[in-house]
mmCIF file of C-alpha atoms in Angstrom:
data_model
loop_
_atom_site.group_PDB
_atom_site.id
_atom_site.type_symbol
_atom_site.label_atom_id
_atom_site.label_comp_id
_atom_site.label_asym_id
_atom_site.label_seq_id
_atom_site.Cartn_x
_atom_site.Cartn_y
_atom_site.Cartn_z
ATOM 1 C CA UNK A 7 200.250 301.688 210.965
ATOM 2 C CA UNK A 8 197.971 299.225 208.821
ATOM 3 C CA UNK A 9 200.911 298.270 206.994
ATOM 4 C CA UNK A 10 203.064 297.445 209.544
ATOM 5 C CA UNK A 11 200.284 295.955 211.829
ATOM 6 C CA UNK A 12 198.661 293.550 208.928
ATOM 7 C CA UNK A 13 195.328 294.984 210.001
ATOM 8 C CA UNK A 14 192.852 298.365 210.123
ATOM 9 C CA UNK A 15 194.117 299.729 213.445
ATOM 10 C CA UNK A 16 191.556 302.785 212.606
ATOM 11 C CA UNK A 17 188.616 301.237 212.006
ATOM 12 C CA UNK A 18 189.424 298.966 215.577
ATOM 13 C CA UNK A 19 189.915 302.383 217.484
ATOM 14 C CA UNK A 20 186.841 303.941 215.985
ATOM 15 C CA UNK A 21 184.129 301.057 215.643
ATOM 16 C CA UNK A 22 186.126 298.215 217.973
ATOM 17 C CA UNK A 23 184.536 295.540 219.323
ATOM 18 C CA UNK A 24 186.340 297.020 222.205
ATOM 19 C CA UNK A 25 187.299 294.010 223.814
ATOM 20 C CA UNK A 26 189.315 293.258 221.029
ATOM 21 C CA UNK A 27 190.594 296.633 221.097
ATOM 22 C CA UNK A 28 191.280 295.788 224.903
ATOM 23 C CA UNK A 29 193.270 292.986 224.044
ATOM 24 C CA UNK A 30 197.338 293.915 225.076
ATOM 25 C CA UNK A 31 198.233 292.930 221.043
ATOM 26 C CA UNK A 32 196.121 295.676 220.066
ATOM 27 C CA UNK A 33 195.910 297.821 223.215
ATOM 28 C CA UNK A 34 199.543 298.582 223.041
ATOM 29 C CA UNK A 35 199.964 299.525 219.423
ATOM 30 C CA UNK A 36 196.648 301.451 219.349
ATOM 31 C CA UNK A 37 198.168 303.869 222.582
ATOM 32 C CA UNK A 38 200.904 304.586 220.644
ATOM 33 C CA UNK A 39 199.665 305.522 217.964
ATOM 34 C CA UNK A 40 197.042 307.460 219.017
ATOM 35 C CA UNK A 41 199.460 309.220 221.399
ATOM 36 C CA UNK A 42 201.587 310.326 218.277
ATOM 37 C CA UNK A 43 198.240 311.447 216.364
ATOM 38 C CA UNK A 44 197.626 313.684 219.831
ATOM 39 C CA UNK A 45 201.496 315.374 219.460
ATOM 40 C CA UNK A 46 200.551 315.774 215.613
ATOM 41 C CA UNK A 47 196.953 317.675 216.531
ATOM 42 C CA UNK A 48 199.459 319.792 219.321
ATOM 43 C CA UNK A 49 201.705 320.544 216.801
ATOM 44 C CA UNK A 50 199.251 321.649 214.410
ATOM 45 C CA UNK A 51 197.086 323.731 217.042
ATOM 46 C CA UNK A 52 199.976 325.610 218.697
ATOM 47 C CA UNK A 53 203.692 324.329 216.722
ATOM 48 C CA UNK A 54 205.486 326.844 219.572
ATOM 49 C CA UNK A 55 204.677 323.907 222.046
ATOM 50 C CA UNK A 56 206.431 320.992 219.787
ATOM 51 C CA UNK A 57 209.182 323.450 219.185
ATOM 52 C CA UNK A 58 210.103 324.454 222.836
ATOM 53 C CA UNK A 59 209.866 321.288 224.337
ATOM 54 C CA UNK A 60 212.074 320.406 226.952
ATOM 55 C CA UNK A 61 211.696 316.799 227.754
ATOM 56 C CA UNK A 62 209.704 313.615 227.479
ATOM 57 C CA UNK A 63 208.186 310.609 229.258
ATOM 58 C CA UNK A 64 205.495 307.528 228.702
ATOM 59 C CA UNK A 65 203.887 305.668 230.934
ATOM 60 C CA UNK A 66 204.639 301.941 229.773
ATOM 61 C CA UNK A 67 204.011 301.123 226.247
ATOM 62 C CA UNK A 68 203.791 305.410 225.708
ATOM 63 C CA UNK A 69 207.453 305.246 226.426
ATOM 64 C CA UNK A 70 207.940 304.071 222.861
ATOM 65 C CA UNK A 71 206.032 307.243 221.602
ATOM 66 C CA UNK A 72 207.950 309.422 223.988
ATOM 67 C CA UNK A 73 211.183 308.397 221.699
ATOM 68 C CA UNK A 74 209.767 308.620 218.525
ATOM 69 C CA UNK A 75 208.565 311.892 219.149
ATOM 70 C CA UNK A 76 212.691 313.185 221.043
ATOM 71 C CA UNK A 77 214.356 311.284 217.294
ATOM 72 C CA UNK A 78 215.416 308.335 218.904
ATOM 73 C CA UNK A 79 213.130 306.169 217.223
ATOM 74 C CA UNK A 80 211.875 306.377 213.660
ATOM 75 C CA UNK A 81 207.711 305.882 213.803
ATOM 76 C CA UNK A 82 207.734 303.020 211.925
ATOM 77 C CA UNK A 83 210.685 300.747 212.996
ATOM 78 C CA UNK A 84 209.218 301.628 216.851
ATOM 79 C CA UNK A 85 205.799 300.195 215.995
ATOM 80 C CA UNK A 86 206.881 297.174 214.639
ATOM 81 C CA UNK A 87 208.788 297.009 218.117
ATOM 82 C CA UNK A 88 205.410 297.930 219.979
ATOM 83 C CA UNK A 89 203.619 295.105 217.858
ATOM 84 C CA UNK A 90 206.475 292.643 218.563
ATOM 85 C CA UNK A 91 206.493 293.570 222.605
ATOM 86 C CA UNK A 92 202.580 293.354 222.480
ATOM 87 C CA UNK A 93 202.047 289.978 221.203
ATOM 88 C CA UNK A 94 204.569 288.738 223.459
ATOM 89 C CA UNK A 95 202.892 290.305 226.658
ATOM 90 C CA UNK A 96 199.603 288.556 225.477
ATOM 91 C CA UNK A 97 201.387 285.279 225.425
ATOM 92 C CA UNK A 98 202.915 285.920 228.706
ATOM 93 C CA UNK A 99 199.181 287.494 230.123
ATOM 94 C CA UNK A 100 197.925 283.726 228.769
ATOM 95 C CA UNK A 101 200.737 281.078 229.933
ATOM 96 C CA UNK A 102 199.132 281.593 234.078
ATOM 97 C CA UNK A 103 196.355 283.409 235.384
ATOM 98 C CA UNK A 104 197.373 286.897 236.738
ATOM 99 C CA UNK A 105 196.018 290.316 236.533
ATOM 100 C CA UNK A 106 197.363 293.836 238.146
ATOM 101 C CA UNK A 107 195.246 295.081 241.325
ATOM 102 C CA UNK A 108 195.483 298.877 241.807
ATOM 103 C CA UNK A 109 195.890 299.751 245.605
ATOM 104 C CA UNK A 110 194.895 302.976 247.529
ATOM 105 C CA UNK A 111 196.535 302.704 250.472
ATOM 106 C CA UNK A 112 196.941 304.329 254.268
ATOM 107 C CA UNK A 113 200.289 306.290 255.207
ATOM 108 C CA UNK A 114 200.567 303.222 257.311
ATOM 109 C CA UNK A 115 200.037 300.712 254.353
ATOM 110 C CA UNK A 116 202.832 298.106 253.914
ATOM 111 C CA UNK A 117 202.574 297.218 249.930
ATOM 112 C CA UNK A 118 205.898 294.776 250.513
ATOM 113 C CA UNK A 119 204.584 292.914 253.294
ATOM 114 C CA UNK A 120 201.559 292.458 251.775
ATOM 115 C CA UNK A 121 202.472 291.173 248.761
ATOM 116 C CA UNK A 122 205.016 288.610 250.447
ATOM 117 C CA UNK A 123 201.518 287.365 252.618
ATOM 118 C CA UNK A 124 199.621 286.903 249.704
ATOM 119 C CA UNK A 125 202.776 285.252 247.915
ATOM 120 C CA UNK A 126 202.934 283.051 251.504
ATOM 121 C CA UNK A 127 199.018 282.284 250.567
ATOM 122 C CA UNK A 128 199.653 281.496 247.493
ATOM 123 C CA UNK A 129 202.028 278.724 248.336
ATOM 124 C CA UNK A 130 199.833 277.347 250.796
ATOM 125 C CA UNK A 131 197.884 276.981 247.409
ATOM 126 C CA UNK A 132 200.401 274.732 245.951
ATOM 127 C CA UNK A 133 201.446 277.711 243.603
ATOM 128 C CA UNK A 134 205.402 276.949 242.821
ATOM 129 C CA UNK A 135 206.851 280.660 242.812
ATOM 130 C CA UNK A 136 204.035 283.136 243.016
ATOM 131 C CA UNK A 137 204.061 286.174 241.800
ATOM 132 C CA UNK A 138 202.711 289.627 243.802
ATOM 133 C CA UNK A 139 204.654 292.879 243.515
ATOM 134 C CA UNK A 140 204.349 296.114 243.656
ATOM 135 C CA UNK A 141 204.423 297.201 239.644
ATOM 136 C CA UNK A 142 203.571 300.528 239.180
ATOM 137 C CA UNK A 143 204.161 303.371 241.249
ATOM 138 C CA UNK A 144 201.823 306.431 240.839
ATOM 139 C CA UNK A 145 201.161 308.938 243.295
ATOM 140 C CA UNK A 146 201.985 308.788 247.153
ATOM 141 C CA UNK A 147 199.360 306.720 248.887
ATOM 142 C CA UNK A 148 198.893 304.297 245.109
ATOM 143 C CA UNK A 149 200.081 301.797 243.695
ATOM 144 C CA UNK A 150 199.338 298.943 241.700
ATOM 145 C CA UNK A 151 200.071 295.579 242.584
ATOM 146 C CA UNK A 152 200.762 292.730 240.036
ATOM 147 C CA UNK A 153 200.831 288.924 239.924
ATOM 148 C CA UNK A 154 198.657 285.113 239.974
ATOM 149 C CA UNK A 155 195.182 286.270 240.398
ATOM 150 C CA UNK A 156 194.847 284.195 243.462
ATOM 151 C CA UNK A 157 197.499 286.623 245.104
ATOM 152 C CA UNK A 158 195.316 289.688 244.434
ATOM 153 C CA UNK A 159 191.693 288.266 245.417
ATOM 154 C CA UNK A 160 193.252 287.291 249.088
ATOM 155 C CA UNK A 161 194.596 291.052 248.855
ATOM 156 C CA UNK A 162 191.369 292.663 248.313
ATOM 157 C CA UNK A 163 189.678 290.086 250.903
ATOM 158 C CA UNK A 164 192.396 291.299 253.457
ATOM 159 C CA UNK A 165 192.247 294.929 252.656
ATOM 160 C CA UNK A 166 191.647 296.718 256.051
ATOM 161 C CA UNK A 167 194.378 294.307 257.837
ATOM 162 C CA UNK A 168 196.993 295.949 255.444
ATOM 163 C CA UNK A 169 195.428 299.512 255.500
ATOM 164 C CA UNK A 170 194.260 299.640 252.164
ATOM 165 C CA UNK A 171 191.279 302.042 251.695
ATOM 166 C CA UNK A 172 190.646 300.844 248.380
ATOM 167 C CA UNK A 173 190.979 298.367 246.060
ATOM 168 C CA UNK A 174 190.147 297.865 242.252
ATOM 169 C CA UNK A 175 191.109 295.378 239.378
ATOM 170 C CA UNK A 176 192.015 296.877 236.615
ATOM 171 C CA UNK A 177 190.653 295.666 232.974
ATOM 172 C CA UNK A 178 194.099 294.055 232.051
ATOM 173 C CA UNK A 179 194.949 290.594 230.718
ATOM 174 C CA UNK A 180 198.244 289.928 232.789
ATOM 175 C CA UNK A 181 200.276 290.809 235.486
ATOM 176 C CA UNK A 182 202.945 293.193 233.358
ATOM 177 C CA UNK A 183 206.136 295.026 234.776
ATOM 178 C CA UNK A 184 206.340 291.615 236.734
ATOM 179 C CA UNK A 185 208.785 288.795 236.368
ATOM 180 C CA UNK A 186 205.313 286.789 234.755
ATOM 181 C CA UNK A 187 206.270 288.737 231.849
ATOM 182 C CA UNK A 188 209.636 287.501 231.476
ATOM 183 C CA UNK A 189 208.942 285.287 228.627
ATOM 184 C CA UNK A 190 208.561 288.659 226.616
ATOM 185 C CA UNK A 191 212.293 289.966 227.026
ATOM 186 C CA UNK A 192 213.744 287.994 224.475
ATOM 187 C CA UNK A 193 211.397 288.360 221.198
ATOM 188 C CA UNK A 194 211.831 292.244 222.356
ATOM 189 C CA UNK A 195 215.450 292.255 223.171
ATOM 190 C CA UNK A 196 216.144 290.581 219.407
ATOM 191 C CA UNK A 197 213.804 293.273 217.827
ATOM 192 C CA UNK A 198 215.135 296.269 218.947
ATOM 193 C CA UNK A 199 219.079 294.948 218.352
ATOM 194 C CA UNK A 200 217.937 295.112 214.841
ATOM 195 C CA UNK A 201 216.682 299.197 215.319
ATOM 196 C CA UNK A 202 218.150 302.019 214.444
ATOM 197 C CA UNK A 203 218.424 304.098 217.965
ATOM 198 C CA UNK A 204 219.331 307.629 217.540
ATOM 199 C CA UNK A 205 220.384 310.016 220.692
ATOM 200 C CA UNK A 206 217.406 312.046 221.940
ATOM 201 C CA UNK A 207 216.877 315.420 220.955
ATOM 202 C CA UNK A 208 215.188 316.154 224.639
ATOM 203 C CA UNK A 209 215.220 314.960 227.279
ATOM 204 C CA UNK A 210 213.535 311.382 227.721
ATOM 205 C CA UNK A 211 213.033 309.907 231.073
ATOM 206 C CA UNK A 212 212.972 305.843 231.602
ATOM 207 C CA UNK A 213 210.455 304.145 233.442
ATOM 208 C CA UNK A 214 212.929 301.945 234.724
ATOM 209 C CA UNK A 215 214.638 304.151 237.282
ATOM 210 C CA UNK A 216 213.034 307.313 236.419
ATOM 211 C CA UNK A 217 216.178 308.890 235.568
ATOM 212 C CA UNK A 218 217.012 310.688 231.713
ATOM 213 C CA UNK A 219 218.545 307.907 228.584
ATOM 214 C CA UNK A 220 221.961 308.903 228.023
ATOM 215 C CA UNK A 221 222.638 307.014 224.943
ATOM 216 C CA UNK A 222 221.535 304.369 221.981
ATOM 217 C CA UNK A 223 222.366 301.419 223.945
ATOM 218 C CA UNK A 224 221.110 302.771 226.859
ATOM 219 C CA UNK A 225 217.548 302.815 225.943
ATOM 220 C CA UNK A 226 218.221 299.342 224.135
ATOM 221 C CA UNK A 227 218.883 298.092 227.176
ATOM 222 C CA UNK A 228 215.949 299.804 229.676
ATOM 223 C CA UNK A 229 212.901 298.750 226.836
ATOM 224 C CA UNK A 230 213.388 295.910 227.353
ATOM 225 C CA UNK A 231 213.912 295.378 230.913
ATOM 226 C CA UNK A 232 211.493 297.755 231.355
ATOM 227 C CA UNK A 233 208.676 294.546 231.368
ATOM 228 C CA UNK A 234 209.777 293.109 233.947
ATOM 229 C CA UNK A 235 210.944 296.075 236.167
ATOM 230 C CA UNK A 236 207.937 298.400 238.082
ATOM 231 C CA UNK A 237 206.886 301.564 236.389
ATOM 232 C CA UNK A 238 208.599 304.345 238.625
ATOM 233 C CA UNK A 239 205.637 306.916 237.537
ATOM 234 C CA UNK A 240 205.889 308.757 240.596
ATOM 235 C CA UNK A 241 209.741 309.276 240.712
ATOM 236 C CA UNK A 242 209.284 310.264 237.144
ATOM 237 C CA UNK A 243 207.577 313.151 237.893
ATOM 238 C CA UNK A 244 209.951 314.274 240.704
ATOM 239 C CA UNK A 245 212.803 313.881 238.322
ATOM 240 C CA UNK A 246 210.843 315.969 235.804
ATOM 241 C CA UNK A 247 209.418 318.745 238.043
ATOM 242 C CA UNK A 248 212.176 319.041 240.275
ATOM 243 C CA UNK A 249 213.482 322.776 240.222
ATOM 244 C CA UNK A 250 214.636 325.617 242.665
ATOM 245 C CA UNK A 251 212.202 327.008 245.016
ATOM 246 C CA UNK A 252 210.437 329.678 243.186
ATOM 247 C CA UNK A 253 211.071 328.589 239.573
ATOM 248 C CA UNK A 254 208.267 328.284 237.901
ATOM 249 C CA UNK A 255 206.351 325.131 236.213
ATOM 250 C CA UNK A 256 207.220 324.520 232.782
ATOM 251 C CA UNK A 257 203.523 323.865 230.690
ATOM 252 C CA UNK A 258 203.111 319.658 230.230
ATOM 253 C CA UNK A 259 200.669 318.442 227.904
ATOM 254 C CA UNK A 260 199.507 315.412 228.028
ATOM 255 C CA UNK A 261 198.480 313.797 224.442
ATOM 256 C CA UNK A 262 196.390 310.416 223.985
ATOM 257 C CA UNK A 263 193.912 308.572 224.772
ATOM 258 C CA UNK A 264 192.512 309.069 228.266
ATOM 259 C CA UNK A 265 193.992 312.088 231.384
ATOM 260 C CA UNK A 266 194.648 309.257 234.018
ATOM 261 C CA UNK A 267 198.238 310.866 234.042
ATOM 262 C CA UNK A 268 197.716 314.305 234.421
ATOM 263 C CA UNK A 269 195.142 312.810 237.657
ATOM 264 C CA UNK A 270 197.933 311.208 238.768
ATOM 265 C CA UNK A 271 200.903 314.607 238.232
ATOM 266 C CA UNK A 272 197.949 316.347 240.118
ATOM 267 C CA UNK A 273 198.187 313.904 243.462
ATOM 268 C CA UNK A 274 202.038 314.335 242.837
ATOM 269 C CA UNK A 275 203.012 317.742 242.639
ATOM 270 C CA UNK A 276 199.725 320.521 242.438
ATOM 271 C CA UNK A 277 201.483 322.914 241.175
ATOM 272 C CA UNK A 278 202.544 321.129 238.305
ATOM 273 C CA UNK A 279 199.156 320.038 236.822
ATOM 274 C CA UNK A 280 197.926 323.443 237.100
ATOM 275 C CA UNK A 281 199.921 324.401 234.015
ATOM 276 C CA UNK A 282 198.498 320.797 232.438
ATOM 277 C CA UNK A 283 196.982 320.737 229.321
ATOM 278 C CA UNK A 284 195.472 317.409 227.632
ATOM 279 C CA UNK A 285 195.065 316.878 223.895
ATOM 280 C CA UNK A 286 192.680 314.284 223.275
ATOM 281 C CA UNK A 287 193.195 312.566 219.353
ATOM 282 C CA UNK A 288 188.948 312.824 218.959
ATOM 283 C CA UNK A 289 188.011 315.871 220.043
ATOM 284 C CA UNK A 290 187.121 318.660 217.141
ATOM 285 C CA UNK A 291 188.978 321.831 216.675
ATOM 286 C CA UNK A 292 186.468 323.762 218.411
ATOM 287 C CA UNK A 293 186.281 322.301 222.161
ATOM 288 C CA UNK A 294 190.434 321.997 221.863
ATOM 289 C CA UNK A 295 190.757 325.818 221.644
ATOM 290 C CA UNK A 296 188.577 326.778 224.590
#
């Protein structure tokens, strides 16, 4: 990773100064790779797991690692892409002032309408074609909303008038999976052309539409459109776990940094996470087995 990066990824993860670890550039690359370091600790701990697995899917930037890990992607070639997608987010996250807004909401919450009345506030503003969408959907009842940070503050202000029960910012630089990102298409577009894309070995869902990659150009074509597009998290997991009453769960591990998804497969489907399993890149052999 240091060679392709041009700098000690490691010693960033391990020692930071985290907010330069929290910086997108380095944010991005450091998931991925410490999501692949997770699947090598899985495959060393129990190698039945790697061997019998059935299908694959990342959450954003962890969509890169889901390919590398089904042979579409070799490791290398896909973090140069992760680098290349990174820096151009960061640019994008710096050009206007915008940030992402997670959202738990009411049944009776109206994320659309909400976002086109802050969007309708925002012009009032003087802001020529603001920005406030619905970017990432997680779990029934959440979502997170994305766009000019003037958007989200008269979201959180007007909470309980669109039913939202709560509201948080989340530490992020930009407004990404929005059309603020657009700017970062191209440099990504270019950079996987020049890739290698293999056909999956598994089963690899987009975040896109939340449906499997059929073929090479197929994923060419979703990566990149996949920063601009929402994350469709939650009809990811329906795709995944859907199955015939009384079939059982298939085991799903989750391996990286953090369990935020296997909080969120719990909200979706119950059953699902109770088979869940995380593998964490730091913890020591000992804790892992118990």
């Amino acid at each position: 990773a240091e060679k392709v990066l041009g700098y000690d990824l490691l010693s960033l993860c391990l020692e930071g100064p985290r907010d330069e670890l929290d910086r997108t550039q380095h944010c991005q690359p450091a998931v991925f790779v410490a999501s692949l370091a997770a699947v090598e600790k899985l495959n060393h701990q129990r190698p039945k797991v790697v061997e019998n697995c059935v299908a694959a899917a990342g959450y954003s930037v962890g969509e890169f690692a889901a390919l590398v890990f089904a042979g579409a992607l070799g490791f290398a070639e896909a973090l140069f892409a992760v680098k290349v997608r990174a820096e151009a987010m960061q640019r994008a996250s710096e050009a206007v002032p915008s940030g992402m807004l997670s959202v738990i909401g009411r049944r009776e919450a109206n994320y659309k309408f909400a976002c086109l009345e802050a969007r309708r506030h925002c012009e009032s503003l003087g802001i020529e074609k603001p920005v406030c969408e619905i970017s990432n959907y997680l779990f029934p009842d959440s979502r997170v909303i994305a766009g000019h940070l003037q958007a989200l503050e008269f979201l959180q202000e007007n909470a309980r008038k669109y039913y939202f029960t709560r509201t948080k910012m989340l530490p992020v630089s930009g407004a990404f999976h929005t059309r603020l990102m657009e700017s970062a298409v191209e440099p990504l577009t270019e950079v996987l052309k020049s890739i290698e894309i293999q056909k999956p070995l598994l089963c690899v869902y987009s975040n896109v539409d939340g449906k499997k990659y059929m073929h090479p150009k197929h994923i060419q074509k979703l990566l990149a459109k996949q920063v601009v597009s929402p994350v469709m998290w939650e009809q990811t997991m329906h795709s995944v776990y859907e199955r015939k009453q009384g079939t059982e769960f298939p085991y799903t591990y989750e391996v990286g940094p953090g369990k935020q998804l296997g909080a969120v497969l719990k909200k979706c489907n119950f059953k699902a996470w109770k088979q869940y399993n995380h593998v964490d890149t730091l913890e020591d052999e000992e804790t892992a087995d118990t």
